[in-house]
């Protein structure tokens, strides 16, 4: 059965939802699913903007058959070649032998690498600022390198103000009937998954997102719809989401608050982390989120690290090093270019406490623009009441540093 939604008078969402995939990119859990968005423009000529994951190909075809009827598919515009969107390109080319393809030079190279045989079709290579008219609609192509692969571009329809934004402005969570961001309570139900998507998938490339935002800022008043490749379409309150993207890609925290991530083997480091959370709240700093790194997928920790201004790492010493799962969190923050946060440390060790020094060294030497507070809570095996003053000092140091922000 076809499943389409109208975006504008002659533009349709023809994508699909996926609740079967457990791990996006085979690494990030997506318990609420994801959508693969493709769009069909029915102008004088017909245009498909991007395709879908291979698993959703049948749905795409049913949607196209329904909307095209007897009309041919004239054009395929590929903004991004990652297989969650482009895996169906070859099948679309085979199904529509006369379709012509528009994409960037690097995207055509990737099509050949993936074995999609674009050269059996008329291929038009476009670059920054090139335009194409499909009848009533004229589009401009804008390079968006590293948002999220080097070949990526976005396409702006200057006739109706639709921005086909590729991976930019996307989100995890399947659409399940809703199409527009104003059809859901985005700030309540979607923002955490939108942040988790952006920070984990494209977080490393903040400067490239900034470059794209800079290009978009010149035409912001002309953008009426943002059509991403995942998640809802934006037609209202665009500034809200643009502002979030601006913050995330500048590595600026969204909120003044504290992420406490603890690595605990037998509950004693956990106990210290909980004691700190309670002490912070007692002192009036209630925007505190506590996670056990051992049972929280690192993609959630990354998202929370992008959200909060302060990060407390509490780690037991393991094999004279940082607990492996905590080390993985640190490595992931580094890989995603995380910056501009204030850290506080809690360390634990029963006979050779090393984790604090090692976490400090990692943050100082491997990460950019980070501050580590001097106050450190150091515990031997378990935390007793004798650590009360140190706990108090650490909570005070965190709260005082917030005043400096
Ligand atoms: Fe959703 Fe980079 O692909």
Short mmCIF file of C-alpha atoms and ligand atoms in Angstrom, two decimals:
data_model
loop_
_atom_site.label_atom_id
_atom_site.label_comp_id
_atom_site.label_asym_id
_atom_site.label_seq_id
_atom_site.Cartn_x
_atom_site.Cartn_y
_atom_site.Cartn_z
CA UNK A 1 0.00 0.00 0.00
CA UNK A 2 1.31 3.46 -0.84
CA UNK A 3 1.99 5.83 2.04
CA UNK A 4 2.63 9.42 0.97
CA UNK A 5 2.14 12.89 2.43
CA UNK A 6 1.70 16.16 0.62
CA UNK A 7 4.38 18.73 1.51
CA UNK A 8 3.26 21.52 -0.82
CA UNK A 9 0.81 21.70 -3.69
CA UNK A 10 2.99 19.60 -5.99
CA UNK A 11 5.62 18.12 -3.68
CA UNK A 12 5.14 14.83 -1.82
CA UNK A 13 6.97 12.90 0.85
CA UNK A 14 7.48 9.44 -0.64
CA UNK A 15 9.81 7.99 1.98
CA UNK A 16 9.37 5.22 4.51
CA UNK A 17 9.59 4.47 8.21
CA UNK A 18 11.83 1.81 9.69
CA UNK A 19 11.01 0.15 13.01
CA UNK A 20 12.99 -2.99 12.24
CA UNK A 21 16.49 -1.58 12.22
CA UNK A 22 18.02 -1.97 15.66
CA UNK A 23 21.24 -0.05 15.12
CA UNK A 24 21.53 2.98 12.82
CA UNK A 25 24.83 2.76 10.93
CA UNK A 26 25.06 -0.57 12.78
CA UNK A 27 26.17 1.32 15.89
CA UNK A 28 23.50 3.70 17.29
CA UNK A 29 20.35 2.24 18.88
CA UNK A 30 17.10 3.63 17.47
CA UNK A 31 14.38 2.29 19.78
CA UNK A 32 11.81 4.65 18.25
CA UNK A 33 12.81 3.90 14.68
CA UNK A 34 13.86 6.27 11.92
CA UNK A 35 12.44 7.59 8.67
CA UNK A 36 14.15 7.67 5.30
CA UNK A 37 12.75 10.70 3.54
CA UNK A 38 12.53 11.01 -0.22
CA UNK A 39 10.47 13.64 -2.03
CA UNK A 40 8.70 13.66 -5.39
CA UNK A 41 8.04 16.90 -7.27
CA UNK A 42 5.29 16.75 -9.89
CA UNK A 43 6.24 19.70 -12.07
CA UNK A 44 6.10 19.74 -15.88
CA UNK A 45 8.83 17.19 -15.39
CA UNK A 46 8.85 14.78 -12.47
CA UNK A 47 11.71 14.82 -10.01
CA UNK A 48 12.68 12.42 -7.23
CA UNK A 49 14.89 13.97 -4.56
CA UNK A 50 17.02 11.19 -3.05
CA UNK A 51 15.96 7.59 -2.46
CA UNK A 52 15.72 5.37 0.63
CA UNK A 53 17.51 2.58 2.42
CA UNK A 54 17.45 -0.72 0.57
CA UNK A 55 15.03 -2.19 3.14
CA UNK A 56 12.47 0.50 2.22
CA UNK A 57 12.77 0.24 -1.56
CA UNK A 58 9.41 -1.53 -2.06
CA UNK A 59 7.62 1.21 -0.15
CA UNK A 60 9.32 3.90 -2.23
CA UNK A 61 8.27 2.18 -5.45
CA UNK A 62 4.66 1.82 -4.34
CA UNK A 63 4.63 5.50 -3.46
CA UNK A 64 6.12 6.47 -6.82
CA UNK A 65 3.74 4.22 -8.77
CA UNK A 66 0.77 5.78 -7.01
CA UNK A 67 1.82 9.39 -7.61
CA UNK A 68 3.35 9.06 -11.06
CA UNK A 69 0.56 6.99 -12.58
CA UNK A 70 1.39 6.90 -16.27
CA UNK A 71 3.98 9.65 -16.06
CA UNK A 72 7.65 8.79 -16.35
CA UNK A 73 10.20 9.71 -13.72
CA UNK A 74 12.25 12.35 -15.52
CA UNK A 75 14.87 13.30 -12.96
CA UNK A 76 16.64 11.87 -9.96
CA UNK A 77 18.45 14.41 -7.78
CA UNK A 78 20.89 12.87 -5.32
CA UNK A 79 21.90 15.18 -2.50
CA UNK A 80 23.68 12.57 -0.40
CA UNK A 81 25.15 9.19 -1.26
CA UNK A 82 25.22 7.41 2.11
CA UNK A 83 23.39 4.11 1.61
CA UNK A 84 20.63 4.88 4.13
CA UNK A 85 19.37 7.13 1.31
CA UNK A 86 21.17 6.01 -1.80
CA UNK A 87 21.09 2.21 -1.55
CA UNK A 88 18.07 2.18 -3.86
CA UNK A 89 19.64 4.34 -6.56
CA UNK A 90 20.59 1.42 -8.78
CA UNK A 91 17.09 -0.05 -8.61
CA UNK A 92 15.53 3.32 -9.43
CA UNK A 93 17.86 3.66 -12.44
CA UNK A 94 16.91 0.18 -13.63
CA UNK A 95 13.19 0.81 -13.13
CA UNK A 96 13.23 4.15 -14.96
CA UNK A 97 15.69 3.64 -17.85
CA UNK A 98 15.17 7.17 -19.18
CA UNK A 99 15.61 8.97 -15.88
CA UNK A 100 18.34 11.60 -15.87
CA UNK A 101 20.51 12.08 -12.82
CA UNK A 102 21.65 15.30 -11.19
CA UNK A 103 24.30 15.25 -8.50
CA UNK A 104 27.71 16.47 -7.47
CA UNK A 105 30.93 15.21 -9.04
CA UNK A 106 31.93 13.32 -5.89
CA UNK A 107 28.47 11.76 -5.63
CA UNK A 108 28.79 10.36 -9.16
CA UNK A 109 32.15 8.95 -8.18
CA UNK A 110 30.52 7.25 -5.18
CA UNK A 111 27.68 5.93 -7.36
CA UNK A 112 30.29 4.23 -9.53
CA UNK A 113 32.15 2.93 -6.46
CA UNK A 114 28.94 1.42 -5.11
CA UNK A 115 28.31 -0.17 -8.51
CA UNK A 116 25.13 1.73 -9.39
CA UNK A 117 26.10 2.34 -13.07
CA UNK A 118 24.92 5.96 -13.38
CA UNK A 119 26.77 6.30 -16.70
CA UNK A 120 24.08 4.28 -18.46
CA UNK A 121 21.96 7.42 -17.95
CA UNK A 122 22.31 11.08 -18.76
CA UNK A 123 24.22 12.53 -15.82
CA UNK A 124 24.36 16.21 -15.04
CA UNK A 125 27.11 17.21 -12.65
CA UNK A 126 26.29 20.31 -10.67
CA UNK A 127 28.37 22.53 -8.43
CA UNK A 128 27.80 25.38 -6.02
CA UNK A 129 25.29 27.89 -7.35
CA UNK A 130 24.23 25.94 -10.45
CA UNK A 131 20.52 26.06 -11.22
CA UNK A 132 18.03 23.85 -13.05
CA UNK A 133 14.44 24.41 -14.08
CA UNK A 134 11.91 21.54 -14.13
CA UNK A 135 9.02 23.61 -15.48
CA UNK A 136 7.54 25.90 -12.85
CA UNK A 137 10.22 25.14 -10.30
CA UNK A 138 13.79 26.33 -10.47
CA UNK A 139 16.28 24.92 -8.00
CA UNK A 140 19.72 26.01 -6.91
CA UNK A 141 22.34 23.51 -5.80
CA UNK A 142 24.47 24.36 -2.79
CA UNK A 143 27.53 22.36 -1.76
CA UNK A 144 27.38 20.99 1.79
CA UNK A 145 30.65 19.09 2.11
CA UNK A 146 30.97 16.91 5.24
CA UNK A 147 27.32 17.39 6.16
CA UNK A 148 27.74 14.56 6.37
CA UNK A 149 29.97 13.10 3.61
CA UNK A 150 32.22 15.08 1.22
CA UNK A 151 29.85 14.76 -1.75
CA UNK A 152 26.81 16.15 0.05
CA UNK A 153 24.84 19.05 -1.33
CA UNK A 154 21.51 20.65 -0.52
CA UNK A 155 18.99 21.79 -3.09
CA UNK A 156 16.94 24.94 -2.73
CA UNK A 157 13.73 25.36 -4.70
CA UNK A 158 13.58 29.10 -5.26
CA UNK A 159 10.01 28.86 -6.57
CA UNK A 160 8.37 27.66 -3.36
CA UNK A 161 11.13 28.06 -0.76
CA UNK A 162 11.70 24.35 -0.14
CA UNK A 163 15.15 23.42 1.09
CA UNK A 164 16.08 19.78 0.52
CA UNK A 165 18.54 19.69 3.37
CA UNK A 166 20.09 16.21 3.08
CA UNK A 167 21.30 15.04 6.52
CA UNK A 168 21.08 18.54 7.98
CA UNK A 169 18.09 19.21 10.24
CA UNK A 170 17.35 15.49 10.52
CA UNK A 171 16.34 13.40 13.49
CA UNK A 172 15.95 9.83 14.68
CA UNK A 173 12.36 8.59 15.35
CA UNK A 174 10.01 7.20 12.72
CA UNK A 175 7.39 9.64 11.46
CA UNK A 176 4.49 7.19 11.75
CA UNK A 177 2.00 9.33 9.87
CA UNK A 178 3.10 12.69 11.13
CA UNK A 179 5.15 14.62 8.60
CA UNK A 180 5.56 18.15 9.91
CA UNK A 181 7.41 19.16 13.06
CA UNK A 182 4.34 21.16 14.07
CA UNK A 183 2.30 17.95 14.11
CA UNK A 184 4.30 16.65 17.08
CA UNK A 185 5.47 18.14 20.38
CA UNK A 186 9.00 18.44 19.09
CA UNK A 187 10.51 20.17 22.10
CA UNK A 188 9.05 17.57 24.45
CA UNK A 189 9.21 14.33 22.44
CA UNK A 190 11.79 14.76 19.68
CA UNK A 191 14.55 17.14 20.67
CA UNK A 192 16.62 14.55 22.57
CA UNK A 193 16.59 12.17 19.60
CA UNK A 194 17.27 15.02 17.17
CA UNK A 195 20.29 16.00 19.24
CA UNK A 196 21.44 12.39 19.54
CA UNK A 197 21.18 12.05 15.75
CA UNK A 198 23.06 15.23 14.93
CA UNK A 199 25.77 14.99 17.57
CA UNK A 200 26.64 11.37 16.90
CA UNK A 201 26.32 11.37 13.12
CA UNK A 202 27.60 14.80 12.13
CA UNK A 203 28.95 16.13 15.45
CA UNK A 204 32.55 15.91 14.31
CA UNK A 205 31.86 18.31 11.45
CA UNK A 206 30.60 21.35 13.39
CA UNK A 207 32.61 23.84 11.31
CA UNK A 208 31.08 22.41 8.12
CA UNK A 209 27.58 22.77 9.55
CA UNK A 210 28.47 26.33 10.47
CA UNK A 211 29.52 26.93 6.86
CA UNK A 212 26.17 25.61 5.63
CA UNK A 213 24.28 27.72 8.19
CA UNK A 214 26.23 30.75 6.99
CA UNK A 215 25.14 30.06 3.41
CA UNK A 216 21.55 29.54 4.58
CA UNK A 217 21.55 32.75 6.62
CA UNK A 218 21.65 34.78 3.42
CA UNK A 219 18.35 33.30 2.26
CA UNK A 220 16.72 32.50 5.61
CA UNK A 221 13.71 34.69 4.85
CA UNK A 222 13.15 32.75 1.61
CA UNK A 223 13.23 29.28 3.21
CA UNK A 224 9.63 28.23 3.83
CA UNK A 225 10.13 24.48 4.25
CA UNK A 226 13.09 22.44 5.41
CA UNK A 227 12.88 18.89 4.06
CA UNK A 228 15.56 16.72 5.70
CA UNK A 229 16.39 13.12 4.86
CA UNK A 230 15.31 11.90 8.32
CA UNK A 231 12.60 13.12 10.66
CA UNK A 232 9.94 15.77 10.25
CA UNK A 233 9.63 18.56 7.70
CA UNK A 234 9.81 22.08 9.12
CA UNK A 235 7.32 24.70 7.94
CA UNK A 236 6.83 26.67 11.18
CA UNK A 237 9.20 28.09 13.74
CA UNK A 238 12.23 27.24 11.62
CA UNK A 239 14.38 29.51 13.78
CA UNK A 240 13.94 27.19 16.78
CA UNK A 241 15.69 24.30 15.03
CA UNK A 242 18.22 26.46 13.19
CA UNK A 243 19.23 27.88 16.57
CA UNK A 244 19.68 24.36 18.01
CA UNK A 245 21.87 23.41 15.05
CA UNK A 246 23.88 26.58 15.49
CA UNK A 247 24.54 25.78 19.17
CA UNK A 248 25.37 22.11 18.60
CA UNK A 249 27.72 22.85 15.72
CA UNK A 250 29.51 25.56 17.70
CA UNK A 251 29.87 23.06 20.57
CA UNK A 252 28.04 25.49 22.83
CA UNK A 253 25.96 23.94 25.62
CA UNK A 254 22.21 24.19 25.35
CA UNK A 255 21.72 24.38 29.09
CA UNK A 256 23.60 25.29 32.21
CA UNK A 257 23.51 22.02 34.09
CA UNK A 258 25.49 18.94 35.02
CA UNK A 259 25.89 15.59 33.34
CA UNK A 260 27.24 13.07 35.84
CA UNK A 261 28.55 9.95 34.11
CA UNK A 262 29.83 7.25 36.42
CA UNK A 263 31.73 4.00 35.93
CA UNK A 264 31.29 1.78 38.94
CA UNK A 265 32.07 -1.90 39.47
CA UNK A 266 30.48 -2.62 42.83
CA UNK A 267 28.39 0.50 43.48
CA UNK A 268 30.84 2.60 45.47
CA UNK A 269 31.72 5.05 42.70
CA UNK A 270 28.01 5.13 41.87
CA UNK A 271 27.29 6.04 45.48
CA UNK A 272 29.74 8.96 45.27
CA UNK A 273 28.14 10.14 42.00
CA UNK A 274 24.69 10.01 43.56
CA UNK A 275 25.91 11.85 46.64
CA UNK A 276 27.25 14.62 44.40
CA UNK A 277 23.97 14.80 42.47
CA UNK A 278 22.05 15.15 45.74
CA UNK A 279 24.45 17.77 47.06
CA UNK A 280 24.18 19.84 43.86
CA UNK A 281 20.39 19.71 44.02
CA UNK A 282 20.42 20.56 47.73
CA UNK A 283 22.41 23.66 46.85
CA UNK A 284 19.87 24.69 44.21
CA UNK A 285 21.49 23.29 41.07
CA UNK A 286 18.75 20.87 40.06
CA UNK A 287 19.48 20.56 36.34
CA UNK A 288 21.42 17.35 36.89
CA UNK A 289 21.37 14.15 34.82
CA UNK A 290 23.05 10.97 36.09
CA UNK A 291 24.06 8.02 33.89
CA UNK A 292 25.82 4.71 34.44
CA UNK A 293 28.22 4.48 31.50
CA UNK A 294 28.06 0.67 31.67
CA UNK A 295 24.38 0.47 30.85
CA UNK A 296 23.93 3.58 28.73
CA UNK A 297 24.83 3.47 25.05
CA UNK A 298 27.54 6.01 24.41
CA UNK A 299 25.39 7.81 21.81
CA UNK A 300 23.08 8.94 24.65
CA UNK A 301 26.06 10.10 26.72
CA UNK A 302 27.34 12.10 23.75
CA UNK A 303 23.97 13.74 23.27
CA UNK A 304 23.81 14.71 26.95
CA UNK A 305 27.41 15.95 26.84
CA UNK A 306 26.41 18.28 23.99
CA UNK A 307 23.41 19.44 26.03
CA UNK A 308 24.95 20.35 29.37
CA UNK A 309 27.58 22.92 30.29
CA UNK A 310 29.26 20.76 32.96
CA UNK A 311 30.37 17.15 32.89
CA UNK A 312 31.35 15.14 35.94
CA UNK A 313 33.24 11.94 35.20
CA UNK A 314 33.34 9.47 38.07
CA UNK A 315 35.49 6.45 37.36
CA UNK A 316 36.90 3.52 39.21
CA UNK A 317 40.48 2.54 38.39
CA UNK A 318 40.66 -0.61 36.26
CA UNK A 319 43.87 -2.41 35.32
CA UNK A 320 45.64 0.74 36.51
CA UNK A 321 43.71 2.72 33.91
CA UNK A 322 40.40 4.40 33.29
CA UNK A 323 37.46 2.00 33.36
CA UNK A 324 37.16 0.85 29.71
CA UNK A 325 33.61 2.04 29.14
CA UNK A 326 34.45 5.48 30.55
CA UNK A 327 37.56 5.55 28.37
CA UNK A 328 35.34 4.80 25.38
CA UNK A 329 33.11 7.75 26.30
CA UNK A 330 36.16 10.02 26.45
CA UNK A 331 37.42 8.69 23.11
CA UNK A 332 34.03 9.29 21.53
CA UNK A 333 33.86 12.86 22.83
CA UNK A 334 37.29 13.46 21.35
CA UNK A 335 36.33 11.85 18.03
CA UNK A 336 33.24 14.06 17.82
CA UNK A 337 35.27 17.19 18.44
CA UNK A 338 33.49 18.06 21.73
CA UNK A 339 34.66 21.39 23.10
CA UNK A 340 33.90 24.17 25.55
CA UNK A 341 32.84 22.22 28.63
CA UNK A 342 33.79 22.34 32.30
CA UNK A 343 34.72 18.99 33.80
CA UNK A 344 34.90 17.77 37.38
CA UNK A 345 36.38 14.43 38.37
CA UNK A 346 35.65 11.72 40.90
CA UNK A 347 38.19 8.91 41.11
CA UNK A 348 38.17 5.64 42.98
CA UNK A 349 40.85 3.01 43.53
CA UNK A 350 41.35 0.41 46.22
CA UNK A 351 45.13 0.17 46.10
CA UNK A 352 46.42 2.35 43.23
CA UNK A 353 44.04 5.14 42.34
CA UNK A 354 44.94 6.30 38.84
CA UNK A 355 41.70 7.12 37.08
CA UNK A 356 41.55 10.80 38.09
CA UNK A 357 45.03 11.67 36.82
CA UNK A 358 44.45 9.71 33.64
CA UNK A 359 41.08 11.35 32.90
CA UNK A 360 42.62 14.77 33.60
CA UNK A 361 45.52 13.98 31.24
CA UNK A 362 43.12 12.83 28.53
CA UNK A 363 40.98 15.95 28.79
CA UNK A 364 44.00 18.29 28.95
CA UNK A 365 45.99 16.68 26.16
CA UNK A 366 43.43 15.12 23.82
CA UNK A 367 40.49 17.53 23.85
CA UNK A 368 40.01 21.17 22.93
CA UNK A 369 38.93 24.16 25.00
CA UNK A 370 38.04 22.19 28.11
CA UNK A 371 38.38 23.26 31.73
CA UNK A 372 38.93 20.77 34.53
CA UNK A 373 38.09 22.05 38.00
CA UNK A 374 40.90 21.74 40.55
CA UNK A 375 38.64 20.23 43.19
CA UNK A 376 38.63 16.48 42.78
CA UNK A 377 36.87 13.91 44.91
CA UNK A 378 39.22 11.01 45.49
CA UNK A 379 37.96 7.93 47.24
CA UNK A 380 39.62 4.70 48.31
CA UNK A 381 37.25 1.76 47.80
CA UNK A 382 34.19 3.48 49.29
CA UNK A 383 33.14 6.93 50.32
CA UNK A 384 32.59 7.62 53.98
CA UNK A 385 31.35 10.64 55.89
CA UNK A 386 34.97 11.82 56.16
CA UNK A 387 34.65 12.93 52.53
CA UNK A 388 31.77 15.24 53.31
CA UNK A 389 33.86 18.40 53.13
CA UNK A 390 35.44 17.37 49.82
CA UNK A 391 32.02 16.55 48.41
CA UNK A 392 30.78 19.94 49.50
CA UNK A 393 33.80 21.66 47.99
CA UNK A 394 33.31 19.87 44.67
CA UNK A 395 29.63 20.82 44.51
CA UNK A 396 30.49 24.43 45.38
CA UNK A 397 33.25 24.54 42.76
CA UNK A 398 30.82 23.32 40.07
CA UNK A 399 28.16 25.85 41.04
CA UNK A 400 30.71 28.67 41.29
CA UNK A 401 32.04 27.89 37.84
CA UNK A 402 28.51 28.19 36.46
CA UNK A 403 28.41 31.78 37.66
CA UNK A 404 31.52 32.50 35.59
CA UNK A 405 29.88 31.18 32.41
FE1 LIG B 1 21.30 9.80 6.62
FE2 LIG B 1 24.65 10.57 6.10
O1 LIG B 1 23.00 9.70 5.80
#
